[in-house]
Structure formats: C-alpha cells, structure tokens
Amino acid sequence: MDTDGAPDAFPRPVAEIESYHAHIYYETAIMRDRAARLRTLIGERFSARIGRWRDTPVGPHPLPMFQVAFAPDVFALFVPWLMLNRDGLTVLVHPNTDNPQADHLVHALWLGMRLDLDGSGLPVSMRALGEAHDPIEPNTEPVFMP
Ligand code: ZN
C-alpha cells in the first residue's frame, strides 16, 4: 500500500529505482585491505560516489563497510564486475526507491554471504517523511575500462 492507502502498482516499473547502492563489507584487517584495493579499482573504472569508511557498523548494516552509490545506467557493467572481482568480500546491492526498508530487506541482491540487516530504523516511505534520495554526484574519475 502506498501512503494514501491505494494498492501499489504491480508490476512496478524499474523507473521507480532512482539509484543503487553497493555496500562492501569487511571484518578483519585482511578483508579491509581487500576492500581498500577494491575501492581503488572501482574508482578507477566506474562513475560513482564512493562513501567514507565505516569501520563500525552503522544503520541496518551489521559489519563495517563502505558504500558505492551509482546511477541505474552503471548497473549493467558494475554489478557483473563486482561478481568477478569482489575478492571474497560480501556485497549488498540494493535499489533506492521510495521505500528504503523494502529496498534493503526485500529487493536487494547479495554477492557472497547474506548478512542479517536490522531494517527497523529504515523508513517505508521517503515521500511521507518529506525526504528524497541524494542525487548521485560521482566523486570518481574513471581511467580504465571495466
Ligand atoms: Zn544503502
């Protein structure tokens, strides 16, 4: 149901997806080193906004991680590249629609081990809160083909 009580459209159009996040998790120092290498490789190959290191768990995420935010047109190259190059790290890829809770808990895909997220603090409607997703302003300068 959406906020005015009307049934959600089904099937939902992919145009509801404003952007995606990839969250790259690590636990040990060795995994953090791998995450750092992956972070560099991503920045050299994809137009994206790479977030800061989160060395303590934050929000719904049960492990340290960093986030890569990217536009829908980057998905078709970036996600297959992650499949081949995640180097044993667990990666959560989720869409960003009006419903962050469902984006994380229902509509996500996982590369590697699936982790338990705590979605209790995530809103079910950004619009209802008068909020919006940040536009993707890339902070990378790709120099290599993926
Ligand atoms: Zn996210």
Short mmCIF file of C-alpha atoms and ligand atoms in Angstrom, two decimals:
data_model
loop_
_atom_site.label_atom_id
_atom_site.label_comp_id
_atom_site.label_asym_id
_atom_site.label_seq_id
_atom_site.Cartn_x
_atom_site.Cartn_y
_atom_site.Cartn_z
CA MET A 1 0.00 0.00 0.00
CA ASP A 2 1.24 3.47 -0.67
CA THR A 3 0.76 6.41 1.64
CA ASP A 4 -2.79 7.27 0.52
CA GLY A 5 -3.95 3.70 1.03
CA ALA A 6 -4.16 2.79 -2.66
CA PRO A 7 -2.68 -0.55 -3.68
CA ASP A 8 0.83 -0.32 -5.07
CA ALA A 9 1.15 -0.75 -8.80
CA PHE A 10 2.03 -4.25 -9.90
CA PRO A 11 4.22 -4.89 -11.70
CA ARG A 12 6.32 -1.99 -10.53
CA PRO A 13 8.24 -0.13 -13.21
CA VAL A 14 12.04 -0.06 -12.87
CA ALA A 15 11.76 3.70 -13.28
CA GLU A 16 10.96 3.71 -9.55
CA ILE A 17 14.66 2.98 -9.00
CA GLU A 18 16.43 6.32 -8.68
CA SER A 19 19.84 4.85 -7.99
CA TYR A 20 21.60 1.89 -6.39
CA HIS A 21 23.98 1.30 -3.54
CA ALA A 22 26.62 -1.39 -3.27
CA HIS A 23 27.76 -1.91 0.33
CA ILE A 24 31.11 -3.66 0.57
CA TYR A 25 31.60 -5.35 3.95
CA TYR A 26 34.74 -6.38 5.79
CA GLU A 27 35.63 -7.63 9.25
CA THR A 28 39.31 -8.49 9.59
CA ALA A 29 42.36 -6.40 8.72
CA ILE A 30 42.98 -8.65 5.71
CA MET A 31 39.44 -8.09 4.49
CA ARG A 32 39.81 -4.35 4.98
CA ASP A 33 42.94 -4.43 2.82
CA ARG A 34 40.99 -6.25 0.12
CA ALA A 35 38.18 -3.70 0.46
CA ALA A 36 40.72 -0.90 0.06
CA ARG A 37 42.08 -2.46 -3.13
CA LEU A 38 38.54 -2.95 -4.43
CA ARG A 39 37.71 0.65 -3.57
CA THR A 40 40.64 1.89 -5.66
CA LEU A 41 39.78 -0.39 -8.58
CA ILE A 42 36.15 0.78 -8.53
CA GLY A 43 37.16 4.43 -8.50
CA GLU A 44 39.44 3.86 -11.49
CA ARG A 45 36.68 2.17 -13.53
CA PHE A 46 33.23 3.47 -12.64
CA SER A 47 31.43 6.77 -12.34
CA ALA A 48 30.08 6.56 -8.81
CA ARG A 49 30.02 8.23 -5.43
CA ILE A 50 32.22 6.28 -3.05
CA GLY A 51 31.33 6.86 0.58
CA ARG A 52 33.62 7.08 3.56
CA TRP A 53 34.94 4.14 5.50
CA ARG A 54 32.51 2.96 8.18
CA ASP A 55 34.77 1.00 10.50
CA THR A 56 31.96 0.48 12.99
CA PRO A 57 28.54 -0.85 12.00
CA VAL A 58 26.03 1.86 11.13
CA GLY A 59 22.29 1.85 10.40
CA PRO A 60 20.98 -1.52 9.23
CA HIS A 61 24.48 -2.82 8.47
CA PRO A 62 25.88 -5.46 10.87
CA LEU A 63 29.53 -5.13 9.81
CA PRO A 64 31.97 -2.39 8.85
CA MET A 65 31.59 -1.37 5.22
CA PHE A 66 31.79 1.38 2.67
CA GLN A 67 29.08 2.37 0.25
CA VAL A 68 29.22 2.91 -3.50
CA ALA A 69 26.25 4.89 -4.85
CA PHE A 70 25.67 4.72 -8.60
CA ALA A 71 23.14 5.62 -11.26
CA PRO A 72 20.95 2.99 -12.93
CA ASP A 73 22.92 3.16 -16.18
CA VAL A 74 26.06 2.00 -14.35
CA PHE A 75 24.45 -1.20 -13.01
CA ALA A 76 24.87 -3.36 -16.14
CA LEU A 77 28.67 -3.11 -16.07
CA PHE A 78 29.39 -2.51 -12.40
CA VAL A 79 27.45 -5.38 -10.83
CA PRO A 80 28.90 -8.07 -13.16
CA TRP A 81 32.33 -6.57 -12.50
CA LEU A 82 31.71 -6.93 -8.76
CA MET A 83 30.66 -10.56 -9.30
CA LEU A 84 34.09 -11.28 -10.74
CA ASN A 85 36.17 -9.02 -8.52
CA ARG A 86 34.67 -8.86 -5.02
CA ASP A 87 37.65 -10.90 -3.80
CA GLY A 88 35.68 -12.95 -1.30
CA LEU A 89 34.01 -9.94 0.31
CA THR A 90 30.29 -9.82 0.92
CA VAL A 91 28.47 -7.17 -1.12
CA LEU A 92 24.89 -5.95 -0.75
CA VAL A 93 23.41 -4.30 -3.83
CA HIS A 94 20.08 -2.59 -3.25
CA PRO A 95 17.86 -0.25 -5.26
CA ASN A 96 16.84 3.16 -3.96
CA THR A 97 13.10 3.72 -4.33
CA ASP A 98 10.60 5.47 -2.09
CA ASN A 99 10.77 2.54 0.38
CA PRO A 100 14.25 2.12 1.88
CA GLN A 101 13.10 -0.67 4.21
CA ALA A 102 11.89 -2.87 1.36
CA ASP A 103 14.87 -1.83 -0.79
CA HIS A 104 17.20 -3.34 1.81
CA LEU A 105 15.17 -6.27 3.12
CA VAL A 106 13.13 -7.46 0.15
CA HIS A 107 14.59 -6.20 -3.14
CA ALA A 108 18.31 -6.47 -2.50
CA LEU A 109 20.75 -8.87 -4.06
CA TRP A 110 23.74 -10.32 -2.25
CA LEU A 111 27.11 -11.34 -3.58
CA GLY A 112 28.71 -13.81 -1.19
CA MET A 113 27.29 -14.50 2.24
CA ARG A 114 23.94 -12.96 3.08
CA LEU A 115 24.02 -10.92 6.29
CA ASP A 116 21.17 -10.13 8.66
CA LEU A 117 20.24 -6.46 8.36
CA ASP A 118 18.37 -4.53 11.03
CA GLY A 119 15.76 -2.72 8.96
CA SER A 120 13.75 -1.47 11.94
CA GLY A 121 15.14 2.06 11.61
CA LEU A 122 14.57 2.33 7.88
CA PRO A 123 11.57 4.32 6.63
CA VAL A 124 8.90 2.72 4.47
CA SER A 125 8.25 5.94 2.53
CA MET A 126 10.70 8.77 1.89
CA ARG A 127 7.91 10.93 0.41
CA ALA A 128 5.80 10.57 3.55
CA LEU A 129 8.73 11.97 5.52
CA GLY A 130 9.29 14.77 3.03
CA GLU A 131 12.69 13.29 2.22
CA ALA A 132 14.41 12.36 -1.00
CA HIS A 133 17.47 10.37 -2.00
CA ASP A 134 20.59 12.39 -2.61
CA PRO A 135 21.33 12.78 -6.31
CA ILE A 136 24.35 10.76 -7.40
CA GLU A 137 27.23 13.17 -7.77
CA PRO A 138 30.18 10.99 -8.73
CA ASN A 139 33.44 11.53 -6.87
CA THR A 140 35.44 9.17 -9.05
CA GLU A 141 37.39 9.77 -12.25
CA PRO A 142 37.39 6.53 -14.21
CA VAL A 143 40.51 5.93 -16.29
CA PHE A 144 40.18 2.23 -17.17
CA MET A 145 37.54 0.20 -18.97
CA PRO A 146 35.93 -2.31 -16.64
ZN ZN B 1 22.50 1.68 1.01
#
